[in-house]
Short mmCIF file of C-alpha atoms and ligand atoms in Angstrom, two decimals:
data_model
loop_
_atom_site.label_atom_id
_atom_site.label_comp_id
_atom_site.label_asym_id
_atom_site.label_seq_id
_atom_site.Cartn_x
_atom_site.Cartn_y
_atom_site.Cartn_z
CA MET A 1 -19.45 13.74 25.36
CA THR A 2 -21.58 11.20 23.49
CA LEU A 3 -20.66 10.56 19.89
CA GLU A 4 -23.30 10.54 17.17
CA LEU A 5 -22.83 7.11 15.62
CA PHE A 6 -24.36 4.91 12.91
CA ASP A 7 -23.77 1.15 12.85
CA THR A 8 -24.04 0.25 9.16
CA HIS A 9 -23.91 -3.53 9.61
CA ALA A 10 -25.52 -5.50 12.42
CA HIS A 11 -27.32 -8.83 12.42
CA LEU A 12 -29.85 -8.00 15.12
CA ASN A 13 -32.18 -10.35 13.23
CA LEU A 14 -30.25 -13.45 14.37
CA ASP A 15 -31.22 -15.77 17.24
CA ALA A 16 -28.37 -14.33 19.34
CA PHE A 17 -30.56 -11.24 19.91
CA GLU A 18 -33.98 -12.84 20.09
CA ASP A 19 -34.43 -12.26 23.82
CA SER A 20 -32.31 -9.13 24.20
CA LEU A 21 -33.31 -6.92 21.29
CA ASP A 22 -34.96 -4.23 23.43
CA GLU A 23 -31.96 -3.95 25.75
CA VAL A 24 -29.49 -3.96 22.87
CA VAL A 25 -31.42 -1.19 21.13
CA SER A 26 -31.57 0.84 24.39
CA ARG A 27 -27.85 0.44 25.02
CA GLY A 28 -27.26 1.53 21.43
CA ARG A 29 -29.28 4.71 21.91
CA GLU A 30 -27.46 5.43 25.19
CA ALA A 31 -24.12 4.99 23.42
CA GLY A 32 -25.12 7.73 20.95
CA LEU A 33 -26.28 5.65 18.03
CA VAL A 34 -28.76 7.39 15.75
CA GLY A 35 -29.32 4.44 13.42
CA ILE A 36 -28.51 0.80 12.77
CA LEU A 37 -28.73 -1.08 9.47
CA VAL A 38 -29.93 -4.64 10.14
CA ILE A 39 -28.63 -7.06 7.50
CA GLY A 40 -30.35 -10.10 6.02
CA ILE A 41 -28.39 -13.20 5.04
CA ASP A 42 -31.25 -15.32 3.68
CA ALA A 43 -35.01 -15.10 3.09
CA ALA A 44 -35.98 -15.68 6.74
CA THR A 45 -33.50 -13.19 8.23
CA SER A 46 -34.40 -10.63 5.57
CA ARG A 47 -38.03 -10.87 6.60
CA ARG A 48 -37.02 -10.59 10.25
CA ALA A 49 -34.91 -7.51 9.42
CA CYS A 50 -38.03 -5.88 7.92
CA ASP A 51 -40.12 -6.82 10.96
CA ILE A 52 -37.74 -5.36 13.52
CA ALA A 53 -37.14 -2.25 11.39
CA ALA A 54 -40.91 -1.74 11.49
CA ALA A 55 -40.86 -2.14 15.29
CA TYR A 56 -38.20 0.59 15.74
CA PRO A 57 -39.00 3.05 12.92
CA GLY A 58 -36.46 5.77 12.31
CA PHE A 59 -33.80 3.90 14.26
CA LEU A 60 -33.52 0.40 12.80
CA TYR A 61 -33.36 0.04 9.03
CA ALA A 62 -33.24 -3.15 6.98
CA ALA A 63 -31.07 -4.56 4.22
CA VAL A 64 -32.58 -7.57 2.44
CA GLY A 65 -30.64 -10.17 0.51
CA ILE A 66 -29.12 -13.61 0.32
CA GLN A 67 -25.52 -13.82 1.49
CA PRO A 68 -23.20 -15.76 -0.87
CA ASN A 69 -22.72 -18.57 1.68
CA SER A 70 -26.51 -18.97 1.92
CA ALA A 71 -27.06 -18.97 -1.84
CA ALA A 72 -26.71 -22.76 -2.30
CA GLU A 73 -29.62 -23.36 0.05
CA ALA A 74 -31.82 -20.61 -1.37
CA SER A 75 -34.67 -21.26 -3.78
CA GLU A 76 -36.13 -19.16 -6.57
CA ALA A 77 -38.97 -18.41 -4.17
CA ASP A 78 -36.46 -17.00 -1.68
CA LEU A 79 -35.10 -14.65 -4.33
CA GLY A 80 -38.69 -13.67 -5.12
CA LEU A 81 -39.31 -12.90 -1.46
CA VAL A 82 -36.22 -10.66 -1.32
CA ARG A 83 -37.59 -8.78 -4.32
CA GLU A 84 -40.92 -8.33 -2.60
CA LEU A 85 -39.34 -7.26 0.71
CA ALA A 86 -37.21 -4.68 -1.11
CA GLY A 87 -40.36 -2.57 -1.38
CA TYR A 88 -41.13 -2.61 2.36
CA PRO A 89 -40.90 0.54 4.46
CA GLY A 90 -37.67 0.66 6.43
CA VAL A 91 -35.70 -1.19 3.74
CA ARG A 92 -32.75 1.03 2.79
CA ALA A 93 -30.34 -1.40 1.11
CA ILE A 94 -29.96 -4.70 -0.72
CA GLY A 95 -27.66 -7.27 0.87
CA GLU A 96 -25.64 -8.66 2.05
CA THR A 97 -24.52 -9.90 -1.33
CA GLY A 98 -21.08 -10.37 -2.84
CA LEU A 99 -18.63 -13.28 -3.10
CA ASP A 100 -16.85 -15.52 -0.61
CA CYS A 101 -13.78 -17.62 -1.48
CA TYR A 102 -13.07 -18.68 2.10
CA TRP A 103 -16.00 -21.00 2.74
CA ASP A 104 -17.06 -23.44 0.05
CA ASP A 105 -20.76 -23.58 0.87
CA THR A 106 -21.77 -22.27 -2.53
CA PRO A 107 -20.12 -22.92 -5.95
CA MET A 108 -18.60 -19.68 -7.30
CA GLU A 109 -20.80 -19.69 -10.40
CA LEU A 110 -23.91 -19.69 -8.25
CA GLN A 111 -22.52 -16.95 -5.99
CA GLN A 112 -21.89 -14.83 -9.08
CA ARG A 113 -25.42 -15.40 -10.36
CA PHE A 114 -26.89 -14.27 -7.05
CA PHE A 115 -24.58 -11.26 -6.94
CA ASP A 116 -25.71 -10.25 -10.46
CA ASP A 117 -29.31 -10.70 -9.40
CA HIS A 118 -28.88 -8.45 -6.37
CA LEU A 119 -27.11 -5.82 -8.46
CA GLN A 120 -30.03 -5.83 -10.87
CA LEU A 121 -32.43 -5.39 -7.95
CA CYS A 122 -30.37 -2.38 -6.79
CA ARG A 123 -30.71 -0.80 -10.22
CA GLU A 124 -34.47 -1.42 -10.27
CA THR A 125 -35.13 -0.10 -6.77
CA GLY A 126 -32.49 2.62 -6.53
CA LEU A 127 -31.29 1.06 -3.27
CA PRO A 128 -27.57 0.73 -2.49
CA MET A 129 -25.81 -2.64 -2.15
CA VAL A 130 -24.06 -4.08 0.91
CA ILE A 131 -21.15 -6.21 -0.30
CA HIS A 132 -19.65 -9.11 1.60
CA MET A 133 -16.08 -9.93 0.68
CA ARG A 134 -13.85 -12.71 1.98
CA GLU A 135 -10.68 -13.46 0.04
CA SER A 136 -12.70 -12.46 -3.01
CA GLY A 137 -11.91 -8.78 -3.57
CA ASP A 138 -10.49 -9.14 -7.07
CA LEU A 139 -13.42 -11.25 -8.28
CA ILE A 140 -15.86 -8.70 -6.88
CA VAL A 141 -14.12 -5.84 -8.64
CA GLU A 142 -14.13 -7.84 -11.92
CA GLN A 143 -17.83 -8.62 -11.65
CA LEU A 144 -18.71 -5.02 -10.82
CA ARG A 145 -16.73 -3.81 -13.84
CA ARG A 146 -18.84 -6.08 -16.08
CA GLN A 147 -22.10 -4.37 -14.99
CA SER A 148 -24.02 -2.00 -17.25
CA SER A 149 -23.98 0.43 -14.35
CA ILE A 150 -22.67 0.12 -10.81
CA PRO A 151 -25.12 0.99 -8.04
CA PRO A 152 -23.86 2.90 -5.02
CA GLY A 153 -22.80 0.61 -2.21
CA VAL A 154 -20.46 -0.33 0.57
CA MET A 155 -17.69 -2.88 0.99
CA HIS A 156 -18.59 -4.07 4.45
CA SER A 157 -16.05 -5.17 7.09
CA PHE A 158 -13.25 -4.27 4.72
CA THR A 159 -10.09 -6.35 5.16
CA GLY A 160 -8.39 -5.85 1.80
CA ASP A 161 -5.09 -4.19 1.00
CA ARG A 162 -4.41 -0.72 -0.32
CA PRO A 163 -4.66 -1.55 -4.07
CA LEU A 164 -8.04 -3.18 -3.53
CA ALA A 165 -9.26 -0.21 -1.50
CA LEU A 166 -8.23 2.13 -4.30
CA GLN A 167 -10.08 0.00 -6.87
CA CYS A 168 -13.23 -0.01 -4.73
CA LEU A 169 -13.03 3.75 -4.29
CA ASP A 170 -12.59 4.06 -8.03
CA LEU A 171 -15.89 2.16 -8.47
CA GLY A 172 -17.59 4.74 -6.27
CA LEU A 173 -17.96 2.48 -3.26
CA TYR A 174 -17.91 3.34 0.43
CA ILE A 175 -15.58 1.40 2.70
CA SER A 176 -16.77 0.24 6.09
CA PHE A 177 -14.51 -0.84 8.94
CA ALA A 178 -15.46 -3.26 11.70
CA GLY A 179 -13.80 -4.44 14.91
CA MET A 180 -10.88 -6.00 13.06
CA LEU A 181 -9.50 -2.47 12.68
CA THR A 182 -8.81 -2.37 16.41
CA PHE A 183 -6.95 -5.69 16.63
CA LYS A 184 -3.27 -5.50 17.56
CA LYS A 185 -2.05 -7.21 14.38
CA SER A 186 -4.12 -5.03 12.00
CA ASP A 187 -1.41 -2.45 11.24
CA GLU A 188 -1.82 -2.90 7.49
CA LEU A 189 -5.57 -2.46 7.70
CA ARG A 190 -5.15 0.70 9.80
CA GLU A 191 -2.84 2.06 7.13
CA VAL A 192 -5.53 1.42 4.50
CA ALA A 193 -8.05 3.15 6.78
CA SER A 194 -5.85 6.22 6.90
CA ILE A 195 -5.98 6.78 3.12
CA VAL A 196 -9.72 6.39 2.43
CA PRO A 197 -11.23 9.81 1.66
CA GLU A 198 -13.41 10.80 4.60
CA HIS A 199 -16.61 11.15 2.58
CA ARG A 200 -16.39 7.39 1.77
CA LEU A 201 -15.82 6.08 5.31
CA LEU A 202 -18.31 4.07 7.35
CA VAL A 203 -18.15 2.10 10.60
CA GLU A 204 -19.98 -1.03 11.66
CA THR A 205 -19.97 -3.79 14.26
CA ASP A 206 -21.01 -6.84 12.19
CA SER A 207 -22.78 -7.87 15.43
CA PRO A 208 -22.88 -10.48 16.88
CA TYR A 209 -19.38 -11.17 15.49
CA LEU A 210 -16.00 -9.49 15.78
CA SER A 211 -16.11 -7.51 19.04
CA PRO A 212 -13.56 -4.68 18.87
CA GLU A 213 -10.72 -4.19 21.33
CA PRO A 214 -10.79 -3.89 24.30
CA LEU A 215 -13.78 -6.28 24.21
CA ARG A 216 -12.32 -8.73 21.71
CA GLY A 217 -13.65 -12.26 22.19
CA ARG A 218 -16.60 -11.10 24.27
CA ARG A 219 -19.72 -12.19 22.41
CA PRO A 220 -22.21 -11.26 21.34
CA ASN A 221 -20.86 -8.04 19.89
CA GLU A 222 -23.55 -5.33 19.76
CA PRO A 223 -24.04 -1.94 18.08
CA ALA A 224 -23.12 0.11 21.19
CA ARG A 225 -19.56 -1.19 20.73
CA VAL A 226 -19.13 0.55 17.37
CA GLU A 227 -17.71 3.45 19.37
CA HIS A 228 -14.42 1.57 19.90
CA THR A 229 -13.94 1.13 16.15
CA LEU A 230 -14.82 4.77 15.51
CA ARG A 231 -12.29 5.95 18.12
CA CYS A 232 -9.58 3.74 16.62
CA LEU A 233 -10.36 5.10 13.16
CA ALA A 234 -10.21 8.70 14.40
CA ASP A 235 -6.89 7.99 16.09
CA VAL A 236 -5.42 6.48 12.92
CA ARG A 237 -6.52 9.52 10.92
CA GLY A 238 -5.45 12.10 13.48
CA VAL A 239 -8.89 13.68 13.86
CA SER A 240 -11.21 13.95 16.85
CA PRO A 241 -13.74 11.17 17.47
CA GLU A 242 -16.52 13.79 17.62
CA TYR A 243 -15.61 15.04 14.16
CA LEU A 244 -15.27 11.59 12.59
CA ALA A 245 -18.51 10.36 14.18
CA GLY A 246 -20.30 13.29 12.53
CA VAL A 247 -18.70 12.59 9.17
CA THR A 248 -19.36 8.82 9.13
CA THR A 249 -22.94 9.24 10.32
CA GLU A 250 -23.55 11.80 7.59
CA ASN A 251 -22.04 9.34 5.08
CA ALA A 252 -24.38 6.58 6.28
CA ARG A 253 -27.37 8.88 5.90
CA ARG A 254 -26.30 9.83 2.38
CA LEU A 255 -25.71 6.23 1.27
CA LEU A 256 -29.00 5.01 2.75
CA GLN A 257 -30.93 8.06 1.51
CA LEU A 258 -32.15 9.00 4.99
CA PRO A 259 -33.41 12.47 5.88
ZN1 ZN B 301 -22.74 -9.52 7.76
#
């Protein structure tokens, strides 16, 4: 039986998919996907996300934003373009935004300014945020708590511990799991995944990165492979994959305000 799946984070707008987009989309449909959120990381990839969402309406959707590691190279004009793109048809989220303490491409102060800017854009447009976190969970929670109001959103490719998950849930956020969940050493992450209330759960591939087991290391990852993460998540929670696919897809539709 085919599962009804939604990949909430894929970079189909990157060069890795330039020549294979049609096939990747077809394989996704065959694997039971009903939607894919294509994520921008800078001005150019945000524009590309809008273009390919327009080419596959009702199946590909776009998130536009400047990823924290791209912020240092972004100009005011790039931020302006993201604002403009936010109004395009097919755009269902702002991001990815957030903070990254692993790479030092962008000074933290600048990352925080961009994150604030994206949050403001979420409030203006009513679109949800897609949050990138890498060794930066506590700073993200602090910055969100300083906001006048916190837009709905998702912590993408969640890798934090249980206390951080509880704080994110407390802020009203969804929690999305990627291929890392399936890795042999991810026992702690699987335990976190078992306690997230089901109406806040999402799955994603983060394509072309992070192929799930049993395809780990085989790149590029692609949306059709989200099934492995979903099955792992269902196993951890002791529910059927069919049931959890339905729940997570419904969650994605709710977060992205899809019919
Ligand atoms: Zn990403």
